[in-house]
XYZ file of C-alpha atoms in Angstrom:
759
model
C 67.851 150.322 147.629
C 65.124 147.962 147.077
C 64.019 145.942 150.176
C 61.350 142.955 150.290
C 60.940 140.012 152.318
C 63.091 137.037 151.315
C 61.332 134.238 150.127
C 61.815 130.676 151.501
C 62.694 127.316 150.064
C 64.874 126.554 147.012
C 65.519 129.006 144.230
C 62.642 128.851 141.701
C 62.521 129.920 138.189
C 60.221 132.627 136.965
C 56.724 131.904 137.773
C 55.475 131.296 134.136
C 58.116 128.459 134.068
C 56.956 127.265 137.458
C 53.612 126.415 136.670
C 55.149 123.789 134.563
C 57.779 122.625 136.742
C 55.545 120.356 138.520
C 54.433 118.476 135.637
C 57.942 118.278 134.323
C 59.371 116.679 137.243
C 57.024 113.681 136.956
C 58.502 112.771 133.490
C 61.929 113.012 134.161
C 62.511 109.548 135.226
C 60.701 108.158 132.337
C 62.573 110.460 129.984
C 65.944 108.963 131.494
C 64.702 105.588 130.919
C 63.665 106.070 127.327
C 67.036 107.638 126.414
C 68.739 104.731 127.740
C 66.425 102.323 126.081
C 66.985 103.943 122.802
C 70.772 103.687 123.331
C 70.637 99.824 124.777
C 68.408 99.198 121.374
C 70.999 100.503 118.925
C 73.783 98.472 121.061
C 71.614 95.571 121.018
C 71.156 95.892 117.364
C 75.184 96.266 116.737
C 75.793 93.231 118.808
C 73.108 91.402 116.685
C 74.871 92.572 113.705
C 78.287 91.279 114.963
C 77.279 87.827 116.004
C 75.587 87.394 112.770
C 78.559 88.204 110.712
C 80.502 85.652 112.734
C 83.553 87.922 113.403
C 84.032 87.189 117.219
C 87.118 84.984 116.600
C 85.490 81.691 116.614
C 85.524 81.271 112.796
C 88.552 78.941 113.213
C 89.760 75.378 113.910
C 90.889 74.896 117.149
C 92.754 71.630 116.956
C 93.905 69.248 114.296
C 95.878 65.900 114.295
C 94.058 64.281 117.195
C 93.914 60.701 117.991
C 90.746 58.551 116.950
C 91.166 55.506 119.173
C 88.026 56.294 120.780
C 86.190 56.054 117.723
C 84.557 52.658 116.515
C 86.469 51.267 113.336
C 83.383 50.427 111.975
C 82.440 54.169 112.001
C 85.993 55.307 110.516
C 85.580 52.794 107.752
C 81.865 53.426 107.229
C 79.922 55.458 104.907
C 79.364 59.239 105.118
C 75.844 59.193 106.437
C 76.073 58.835 110.155
C 72.842 58.222 112.236
C 72.286 57.124 115.992
C 69.270 54.644 116.824
C 68.695 54.464 120.534
C 72.558 55.352 121.222
C 73.665 52.875 118.295
C 75.709 54.411 115.810
C 75.406 53.112 111.955
C 76.880 54.526 108.708
C 75.468 54.285 105.244
C 76.915 54.916 101.719
C 75.562 56.428 98.543
C 74.470 53.961 96.125
C 76.662 53.251 92.914
C 76.272 56.075 90.119
C 74.675 58.552 92.551
C 75.856 61.775 93.177
C 74.495 64.048 96.207
C 75.708 67.361 95.639
C 76.255 69.512 98.676
C 77.165 73.109 99.229
C 78.567 74.252 102.390
C 78.954 77.740 104.132
C 76.064 79.808 102.478
C 73.675 81.370 101.451
C 74.798 84.677 99.852
C 72.958 86.949 97.702
C 75.809 86.748 95.028
C 76.591 83.023 94.674
C 73.566 80.963 95.854
C 71.284 81.946 93.421
C 73.689 81.370 90.648
C 74.072 77.951 92.009
C 70.387 77.600 91.862
C 70.017 78.694 88.483
C 72.540 76.233 87.269
C 70.766 73.500 89.068
C 67.326 74.447 87.357
C 69.033 74.708 84.191
C 69.851 71.097 84.660
C 66.967 69.792 86.376
C 68.828 68.722 89.621
C 68.374 69.164 93.225
C 71.099 69.668 95.842
C 71.535 69.846 99.593
C 72.699 73.304 100.931
C 74.373 72.962 104.574
C 73.679 76.499 105.822
C 75.320 78.690 108.403
C 72.275 80.119 110.564
C 73.789 83.770 110.587
C 73.748 83.862 106.739
C 70.366 82.302 106.766
C 69.147 85.320 108.723
C 70.918 87.658 106.734
C 69.402 86.286 103.232
C 66.069 84.737 103.802
C 64.765 85.314 100.725
C 67.321 83.307 99.208
C 66.788 80.456 101.529
C 63.174 80.621 100.450
C 63.838 80.352 96.902
C 66.030 77.564 97.352
C 63.478 75.488 99.208
C 60.447 76.476 96.957
C 62.730 75.363 94.148
C 62.924 71.629 95.627
C 66.279 71.588 97.062
C 67.036 70.524 100.593
C 68.846 72.252 103.704
C 70.922 71.189 106.277
C 72.512 72.891 109.552
C 75.963 74.081 109.335
C 75.865 75.661 112.658
C 74.958 79.248 113.615
C 78.406 80.883 113.636
C 80.612 78.355 111.708
C 82.545 77.396 115.045
C 84.566 74.250 115.649
C 82.326 72.192 117.921
C 84.877 70.151 119.476
C 85.761 72.246 122.304
C 82.352 73.985 122.570
C 80.106 73.128 125.654
C 76.888 71.134 125.499
C 74.918 74.474 125.858
C 76.864 76.008 122.967
C 76.380 73.147 120.759
C 72.436 73.139 121.526
C 72.328 76.630 120.996
C 74.101 76.464 117.627
C 71.586 74.083 116.372
C 68.581 75.752 117.682
C 69.559 79.270 116.363
C 69.749 77.759 112.775
C 66.673 75.881 113.165
C 64.871 79.203 114.143
C 66.437 81.000 111.209
C 65.210 78.268 108.896
C 61.910 78.418 110.377
C 61.822 82.230 110.044
C 63.324 82.342 106.508
C 61.523 79.382 104.631
C 59.210 78.119 107.069
C 61.019 74.789 107.714
C 63.142 72.663 110.040
C 65.601 69.876 109.228
C 67.172 66.870 110.772
C 70.727 67.002 108.430
C 73.626 68.293 110.106
C 77.290 69.159 108.862
C 80.047 70.440 111.351
C 82.480 72.877 110.188
C 85.787 71.801 108.945
C 84.589 68.091 108.629
C 85.323 66.089 105.601
C 85.512 62.355 105.364
C 84.094 60.219 107.970
C 87.532 58.625 108.774
C 88.356 62.117 109.986
C 86.214 61.815 113.006
C 88.739 61.725 116.387
C 88.488 61.521 119.817
C 87.369 65.357 120.450
C 84.710 65.364 117.869
C 83.188 61.883 118.472
C 81.444 62.955 121.387
C 80.070 65.907 119.376
C 78.437 63.674 116.656
C 77.308 61.271 119.382
C 75.305 64.026 121.166
C 74.068 65.334 117.636
C 72.906 62.028 116.876
C 70.985 61.576 120.326
C 69.225 64.756 119.522
C 67.559 62.929 116.140
C 70.204 64.473 113.321
C 71.843 62.677 110.604
C 75.751 63.771 110.411
C 76.599 64.191 106.797
C 80.144 63.658 105.461
C 81.443 63.790 102.122
C 83.162 61.153 99.748
C 84.406 63.445 97.279
C 85.728 67.176 97.772
C 86.232 69.390 94.965
C 88.336 71.714 96.780
C 86.922 74.413 94.836
C 87.795 76.871 98.019
C 91.383 76.864 96.645
C 90.275 78.230 93.257
C 92.408 75.611 91.337
C 90.510 76.138 87.973
C 87.297 74.816 86.353
C 89.037 71.738 85.208
C 90.556 70.388 88.271
C 86.980 71.151 90.417
C 85.498 68.899 87.792
C 87.939 66.328 88.205
C 88.600 66.357 91.888
C 84.590 66.009 92.523
C 84.159 62.969 90.422
C 83.810 59.699 92.164
C 86.271 56.489 91.290
C 85.115 53.425 89.629
C 81.436 54.639 89.117
C 80.900 54.738 92.877
C 78.347 56.885 94.483
C 79.339 59.856 96.473
C 78.589 62.796 98.369
C 80.318 65.751 96.909
C 81.052 68.800 98.204
C 81.203 72.414 96.994
C 80.806 76.018 98.267
C 78.310 78.668 97.586
C 80.165 81.252 99.821
C 83.350 82.235 101.805
C 84.836 84.075 98.949
C 84.678 84.207 95.004
C 82.740 81.197 93.936
C 82.985 81.778 90.017
C 84.935 78.836 89.134
C 82.462 76.745 91.187
C 79.698 78.200 89.028
C 81.543 77.759 85.790
C 82.575 74.067 87.060
C 78.871 72.994 88.186
C 77.085 72.964 84.744
C 79.950 71.020 83.204
C 80.247 68.638 86.131
C 76.704 67.752 85.947
C 76.713 67.223 82.304
C 79.689 65.067 82.531
C 78.237 62.826 85.454
C 74.691 62.467 83.416
C 76.568 61.430 80.507
C 78.303 58.543 82.429
C 75.062 57.448 83.855
C 74.739 59.122 87.350
C 71.699 60.119 89.128
C 71.656 63.353 91.217
C 69.596 63.501 94.305
C 69.432 64.831 97.714
C 70.839 63.581 100.953
C 67.138 62.542 101.932
C 66.820 61.165 98.400
C 69.751 59.000 98.923
C 68.456 57.601 102.103
C 65.246 56.971 100.778
C 67.041 54.739 97.740
C 69.052 52.946 100.464
C 65.817 52.074 102.456
C 64.239 50.833 99.172
C 61.617 53.775 99.057
C 62.469 54.873 95.588
C 59.280 57.032 95.421
C 61.050 59.429 97.750
C 64.148 59.729 95.994
C 63.591 63.188 94.395
C 64.685 63.944 91.027
C 66.019 60.881 89.611
C 68.494 61.582 86.600
C 66.919 64.815 85.798
C 63.134 63.949 86.178
C 61.470 66.432 88.375
C 60.197 64.838 91.639
C 56.653 65.593 93.269
C 56.088 67.538 96.271
C 57.983 70.748 95.359
C 57.223 74.004 97.545
C 57.401 74.936 101.188
C 58.735 71.577 101.973
C 60.683 70.667 98.740
C 60.465 67.203 97.039
C 59.520 64.422 98.380
C 62.926 62.980 99.362
C 63.458 66.650 101.020
C 60.547 66.108 103.127
C 61.972 63.317 104.899
C 64.487 65.530 106.575
C 62.498 68.666 106.243
C 59.551 69.588 108.321
C 57.164 72.433 108.489
C 57.850 74.898 111.319
C 54.887 75.696 113.346
C 54.026 77.281 116.781
C 56.698 79.162 118.818
C 59.462 77.820 116.483
C 57.781 79.282 113.530
C 57.143 82.972 115.213
C 60.429 82.942 116.755
C 62.255 82.491 113.553
C 60.160 85.332 112.015
C 61.011 87.553 114.951
C 64.686 86.442 114.352
C 64.694 87.466 110.837
C 62.947 90.596 111.402
C 65.460 91.597 114.030
C 68.271 90.653 111.673
C 66.384 92.724 108.956
C 66.700 95.798 111.178
C 70.069 95.387 111.931
C 71.100 94.756 108.610
C 69.641 98.203 107.600
C 70.499 100.195 110.763
C 74.121 99.115 111.396
C 75.254 100.155 107.588
C 73.185 103.513 107.827
C 74.541 103.981 111.096
C 78.098 103.338 110.047
C 77.983 105.954 106.946
C 76.254 108.341 109.226
C 78.980 108.363 112.043
C 81.685 108.184 109.420
C 80.427 111.961 108.657
C 80.032 112.811 112.027
C 83.610 111.734 112.663
C 84.850 113.758 109.765
C 82.996 116.717 111.046
C 84.431 116.343 114.357
C 87.916 115.971 113.249
C 87.504 119.003 111.001
C 86.308 120.815 113.881
C 89.263 120.171 115.566
C 91.409 121.471 112.758
C 89.436 124.339 112.640
C 89.357 125.073 116.221
C 93.396 124.777 116.149
C 93.555 127.067 112.927
C 91.534 129.659 114.136
C 92.628 129.617 118.043
C 96.316 130.370 116.466
C 94.864 133.026 114.396
C 92.884 134.586 117.197
C 95.761 134.305 119.804
C 98.278 136.245 117.464
C 95.824 138.542 116.670
C 94.924 139.817 120.074
C 98.516 139.524 121.534
C 100.016 141.461 118.808
C 102.317 144.002 120.409
C 101.497 142.675 123.842
C 103.658 144.089 126.487
C 104.170 147.330 124.461
C 102.947 150.600 125.807
C 101.987 149.565 129.098
C 98.652 148.372 130.344
C 95.692 149.150 128.415
C 93.475 147.919 125.530
C 95.182 150.108 122.634
C 97.556 147.568 122.482
C 95.154 145.101 121.199
C 93.778 147.101 118.765
C 90.183 148.104 119.954
C 91.193 151.670 120.473
C 91.752 154.021 123.092
C 91.980 152.425 126.482
C 88.635 152.301 128.605
C 89.233 153.814 131.948
C 85.934 154.665 133.048
C 84.335 153.222 135.790
C 81.798 150.047 135.136
C 78.960 148.703 137.159
C 79.707 144.843 138.460
C 76.335 143.028 139.053
C 76.566 139.990 141.150
C 73.167 137.939 141.379
C 72.930 136.002 144.752
C 70.789 133.503 146.164
C 71.828 131.652 149.388
C 75.503 132.169 148.655
C 76.765 132.726 152.368
C 79.536 130.490 151.642
C 80.844 132.236 148.606
C 79.778 135.729 148.423
C 82.551 137.174 150.869
C 85.120 135.630 148.642
C 83.378 137.017 145.589
C 83.324 140.588 146.857
C 86.870 140.647 148.134
C 88.031 139.489 144.896
C 86.334 142.697 143.343
C 87.714 144.823 145.908
C 91.141 144.483 144.751
C 89.896 145.253 141.176
C 92.668 147.512 139.250
C 89.812 149.008 137.386
C 87.319 151.495 138.786
C 83.793 149.846 139.694
C 80.813 149.865 141.750
C 79.428 146.489 142.706
C 75.485 145.947 142.658
C 74.918 142.748 144.940
C 71.216 141.549 143.742
C 70.040 139.203 146.674
C 67.283 137.091 145.044
C 65.101 136.418 148.347
C 68.187 134.396 149.971
C 67.218 132.852 153.380
C 70.735 132.294 154.401
C 71.752 136.154 155.211
C 73.669 136.145 151.996
C 72.452 140.076 152.135
C 73.702 140.528 155.409
C 76.961 139.128 154.888
C 77.734 141.470 151.930
C 76.769 144.553 153.990
C 78.896 143.294 156.653
C 82.195 143.632 155.034
C 81.528 147.541 154.749
C 82.878 148.131 151.266
C 82.108 151.557 150.265
C 81.670 150.646 146.617
C 79.010 147.849 147.233
C 75.197 148.328 147.072
C 73.070 145.474 148.054
C 69.605 145.318 146.298
C 66.806 142.892 147.725
C 64.042 141.471 145.746
C 61.711 138.427 146.170
C 62.847 135.310 144.971
C 62.106 135.449 140.902
C 65.329 133.699 139.246
C 68.689 134.838 137.922
C 67.423 136.748 134.966
C 65.207 138.634 137.039
C 68.198 139.601 139.468
C 70.397 140.488 136.303
C 67.695 143.046 134.915
C 67.060 144.423 138.485
C 70.903 145.098 138.452
C 71.055 146.610 134.858
C 68.322 148.691 136.020
C 70.023 149.667 139.178
C 73.563 150.189 137.550
C 75.050 153.741 137.545
C 77.431 153.355 134.267
C 77.025 152.514 130.597
C 79.069 149.183 130.856
C 77.701 146.332 133.212
C 79.927 143.143 134.210
C 77.914 140.003 135.041
C 79.094 137.497 137.054
C 77.795 134.511 139.486
C 77.844 134.809 143.275
C 80.292 131.982 143.454
C 82.893 133.494 141.190
C 86.115 135.364 141.900
C 87.852 137.626 139.735
C 91.674 138.207 139.048
C 92.606 141.776 140.234
C 92.907 142.994 136.213
C 89.917 140.904 135.198
C 87.337 143.791 134.829
C 89.997 146.204 133.105
C 90.618 143.649 130.359
C 87.108 142.752 129.961
C 86.021 146.187 129.233
C 88.848 147.091 126.898
C 87.071 145.925 123.701
C 84.129 148.515 124.400
C 86.652 150.980 122.786
C 85.313 149.764 119.606
C 81.654 151.091 119.179
C 80.609 147.941 117.204
C 81.055 145.749 120.396
C 77.898 144.999 122.497
C 79.477 142.497 124.634
C 82.572 140.578 125.974
C 82.842 137.182 127.121
C 85.691 136.448 129.619
C 87.775 133.474 130.470
C 85.816 131.378 133.016
C 88.171 128.903 134.630
C 87.447 126.066 137.125
C 88.694 127.244 140.811
C 88.113 123.525 142.600
C 90.370 121.355 140.185
C 92.009 119.235 143.087
C 89.195 116.660 142.839
C 88.889 113.911 139.817
C 85.750 115.764 138.439
C 87.285 119.056 139.013
C 90.270 118.164 136.815
C 87.844 116.872 134.285
C 85.803 120.038 134.120
C 89.190 122.044 134.235
C 90.155 120.434 131.027
C 86.477 120.805 129.344
C 86.523 124.482 130.407
C 90.162 125.150 128.916
C 89.712 123.154 125.664
C 86.017 122.741 125.205
C 84.914 126.287 126.101
C 87.749 128.766 125.891
C 88.981 127.328 122.524
C 85.675 127.084 120.905
C 85.094 130.795 122.064
C 88.384 131.853 120.147
C 86.960 130.037 116.861
C 83.533 131.759 117.319
C 85.039 135.023 117.805
C 86.783 135.057 114.614
C 83.669 133.816 112.754
C 81.358 136.659 114.426
C 79.037 134.254 116.019
C 80.062 133.606 119.782
C 76.744 131.763 120.849
C 77.314 132.149 124.745
C 78.834 134.772 127.077
C 79.497 132.830 130.207
C 77.607 133.662 133.021
C 80.722 133.615 135.537
C 82.180 136.638 133.678
C 80.810 138.772 130.719
C 80.345 142.529 130.002
C 77.789 144.283 128.280
C 76.855 147.898 127.113
C 73.820 148.495 129.464
C 72.043 150.123 126.362
C 72.606 147.120 124.350
C 70.989 144.862 127.013
C 67.976 147.144 127.457
C 67.458 147.538 123.705
C 67.108 143.431 123.576
C 64.600 143.638 126.412
C 66.864 142.474 129.077
C 67.959 139.240 130.216
C 65.168 136.670 128.948
C 62.908 134.473 131.080
C 61.778 132.421 128.366
C 64.765 129.867 128.559
C 67.210 128.368 131.124
C 70.014 129.567 129.389
C 69.793 133.386 129.765
C 73.337 133.943 128.866
C 72.793 132.275 125.520
C 69.762 133.804 125.072
C 71.068 137.408 125.506
C 74.003 136.237 123.378
C 72.091 135.730 120.378
C 69.645 138.379 120.845
C 72.841 140.733 120.699
C 73.944 139.392 117.425
C 70.590 139.647 115.829
C 70.388 143.371 117.047
C 73.675 143.943 115.109
C 76.055 144.264 118.163
C 79.453 142.321 117.773
C 80.300 139.673 120.466
C 83.986 139.040 121.353
C 86.218 136.948 123.659
C 88.827 138.313 125.916
C 91.153 135.502 126.872
C 93.059 137.676 129.406
C 89.823 138.421 131.546
C 89.928 135.660 133.983
C 87.515 134.484 136.617
C 87.507 131.324 138.857
C 84.187 129.562 139.322
C 83.140 126.808 141.724
C 82.353 123.812 139.293
C 79.895 121.170 140.706
C 81.678 118.925 143.045
C 79.547 115.698 142.755
C 78.021 114.058 139.556
C 74.464 114.738 140.543
C 75.313 118.279 140.582
C 77.370 118.152 137.378
C 74.292 116.312 135.722
C 71.831 119.050 137.079
C 73.894 121.724 135.737
C 74.616 120.518 131.946
C 71.326 119.194 131.706
C 69.864 122.718 132.221
C 72.651 124.081 130.324
C 72.143 122.063 127.274
C 68.193 122.180 127.612
C 68.469 126.012 128.051
C 70.645 126.205 124.937
C 68.106 124.204 122.902
C 65.268 126.481 123.969
C 67.249 129.723 122.975
C 68.085 127.958 119.516
C 64.673 127.189 118.810
C 63.675 130.647 120.191
C 65.831 132.466 117.770
C 65.086 129.883 114.727
C 63.789 132.743 112.588
C 67.180 134.036 112.208
C 67.987 131.665 109.831
C 66.138 133.475 107.180
C 66.750 136.959 108.405
C 68.981 139.551 106.323
C 71.870 141.298 107.990
C 73.593 140.465 111.367
C 70.551 138.327 112.406
C 70.880 136.125 109.232
C 74.395 136.015 109.573
C 74.371 134.643 113.074
C 71.309 132.154 111.982
C 73.124 130.967 109.016
C 76.791 130.621 110.420
C 76.708 130.381 114.126
C 73.485 128.330 114.722
C 74.310 125.765 112.578
C 77.758 125.549 114.204
C 76.106 125.334 117.592
C 73.487 122.861 116.703
C 76.117 120.509 114.735
C 78.948 120.826 117.211
C 77.090 120.856 120.626
C 74.020 118.975 119.828
C 74.011 116.771 116.844
C 77.656 115.337 117.114
C 77.547 114.782 120.838
C 74.179 113.131 120.759
C 75.701 110.397 118.167
C 79.020 110.674 119.639
C 78.381 107.777 122.067
C 77.729 105.658 119.309
C 81.150 106.253 118.082
C 82.149 104.575 121.223
C 79.932 101.904 120.823
C 81.091 100.972 117.299
C 84.606 101.053 118.585
C 83.646 98.603 121.099
C 81.790 96.812 118.510
C 85.094 96.670 116.486
C 87.297 95.626 119.191
C 85.064 92.786 119.751
C 83.691 91.539 116.499
C 86.108 92.787 113.775
C 89.973 93.802 114.797
C 90.717 94.650 118.190
C 94.100 95.942 117.111
C 92.907 98.076 114.493
C 89.696 99.555 116.618
C 92.254 100.643 119.500
C 94.761 102.194 117.112
C 91.923 104.020 115.837
C 90.704 105.219 119.086
C 94.224 105.981 120.404
C 94.826 108.099 117.133
C 91.446 110.150 118.019
C 92.703 110.537 121.331
C 95.918 111.766 120.224
C 94.253 114.470 118.136
C 92.012 115.506 121.247
C 95.180 115.761 123.260
C 97.366 117.789 120.795
C 94.239 120.124 120.651
C 94.041 120.093 124.786
C 97.762 120.879 125.021
C 97.350 123.731 122.706
C 94.699 125.132 124.540
C 96.652 124.692 127.833
C 99.381 126.432 126.208
C 97.124 129.464 125.020
C 95.736 129.772 128.595
C 99.065 129.184 130.305
C 97.877 126.142 132.242
C 99.880 123.531 133.691
C 100.006 120.318 131.253
C 99.746 117.547 134.414
C 96.092 117.887 134.260
C 96.074 116.434 130.557
C 97.076 112.960 132.562
C 93.299 112.990 132.920
C 92.303 113.137 129.248
C 92.156 109.449 128.678
C 89.892 108.734 131.859
C 87.943 111.745 130.849
C 87.172 110.110 127.512
C 86.145 106.709 129.005
C 84.016 108.001 131.906
C 83.301 111.890 132.014
C 82.095 112.337 128.425
C 80.203 109.423 128.585
C 77.939 111.049 131.330
C 77.897 114.473 129.286
C 76.622 112.406 126.210
C 73.868 110.897 128.347
C 73.122 114.383 129.692
C 72.524 115.872 126.305
C 70.454 112.712 125.127
C 68.289 113.212 128.070
C 68.006 116.930 127.303
C 66.767 116.151 123.839
C 64.413 113.873 125.146
C 62.938 116.461 127.268
C 62.783 118.678 124.496
C 61.166 116.423 121.803
C 58.452 115.475 124.405
C 57.616 119.020 125.437
C 59.001 118.808 128.969
C 60.220 121.873 130.956
C 62.819 122.208 133.580
C 62.983 124.139 136.671
C 65.802 126.034 138.002
C 67.830 123.989 140.161
C 70.448 125.472 143.010
C 73.706 123.887 143.142
C 75.112 123.384 146.621
C 78.305 125.268 147.273
C 81.031 125.174 149.709
C 82.985 128.474 149.100
C 86.359 126.620 148.605
C 87.088 128.858 145.463
C 89.369 131.896 147.123
C 92.259 133.783 145.447
C 93.316 132.682 142.100
C 97.025 133.322 143.125
C 99.191 130.304 141.703
C 96.372 128.619 140.221
C 97.801 129.233 136.563
C 100.937 128.148 135.172
């Protein structure tokens, strides 16, 4: 027995890691903030993309057939150009034999350039009433449109019916569209056309106050005289006929360059222009028509096909009356908006495809787990119940009956150590118990000795960390098979016997037991119980058959003593010594298996803070272990097998997919808000159903009570998100070169006998 002076204070990692711990602690909070900021940035990008696509449910007219008795009759009987001068409304009509071509709902990358090509071929300018979200998405098209000499107007930012919107929403729609114009083409405009508007006699009591407010802001509201109804796709001849004004009158003509297939509009446009020119009509812009009405024909733009002067960033001379060069904050804010949209336009589709791949991989994993878990269960339970108790019935070989050593590393485990040792005393397999007291200052060693168990030895050491304690236990073990456990864990009476039976096969170097949550009566305990049964033990069945088990749980695992010593013992290089030793054994050529019938009950963290600390250490330690053994990717033999089979599976399913899983949830929320709530909800429920099936099968294999599965939906909404954040935090720590220190969890000792805990 080794006796030393116990160390004081909290349990620490080995000294080499301890030197970096102080520096790491100072950077933990910034790393958490960075991880959250990254997630927030991606969420913001998705929200921006959804807003730009106008898929919030606002893209519909909210009323029709309203009264119009509050609208002045002179307005209802007036022309399509509505302006306000010091609160007084007046209308104007387009001069005879004058056509103002207007296009709504654009721009688009497909149809707007084709419209521009036809206009340029026929030496005609037009006015485009554009949606701000579309401007932001296609700034290059807008710039080309303005440079060609065409005119732009505002058609709101999200194509919303403004009749029931607040004044703040109205001004936001206008301002955002102005910013989009400034960022795309360096201009602003004073022309406005409301979505769903038509002729001016359709103004009603709901929309009239909106036009008054818009007029007070200095905008000209532009209605139509002649609607081509091209959105109905009636055919080229009808579009041309419906767009032709009666009796040589002038007209503002409505067409569309967005909102669906506009091939008929493109085909009809050239024919229409030629027809109207042959009848002696002049084509101009809205500003050109206003200039003609005001007697300033020099500002009339292209007259009957003659090119107007001043084309460029501000368009023709006519266009300059409504368009102005953007400057100052408007220009820079507009450019920022366009750049942000460009990022969203690239990031969101890329993420969508990537997450589709991740989703397929996750669903594939569920399917693979179910198939392999079923096969594993059948193989390991073939002939169960025949031939009495022993390992031979499972195909390992002759039953293992020789004594084994059980190593119990303990640091300040006064609440748990008695329950742990008493559970071992009931073992049906002959054992010696080696309690390694790692410098406890709470009388853990004294409590262990006071129990008076003849097969218990207490080995004392200075506080050096769990790996050092386990190595000390291995050195002091008297038998060739060592069972390792935690000081807060209790074993079922036959756990050790089941655990050591696979050692009848000389190729097996280590065995993973079935760790179960003992304190499952609380919500957080129930969540961890589901995770242990489904996420850990179901996984281990799969990894067992694939011969690439990544981790033997610290709560219950067995090893050949020579195998442990042969790979240098428990590593002090990482915070996941259980993962590290498991991978090392694989690389040394040993086989590692899972024994489902060897059950141990462990005390899981009882608070979110403790859970975060534990999982943070687990995930970070796993990354350390994978990085340490990265050369196995190019090794030959057993080491190469794990490197090319086990390591990719661990990286994919324990790091990559969980890191990006929060984005799947964010995309689900995005789809519910911006796309189709019902479809998104059904998709989420379908995934939940798949997880429920997997969990139910895992519970069936482990003979657990199904009632805990009622917690699964809430686990997906709350607990899983926390686990994602923990992993993201760990990834950020790893990428920034941080080091963690061992963090002792507070124990209560509430996990006692496992009797009745199962089904």
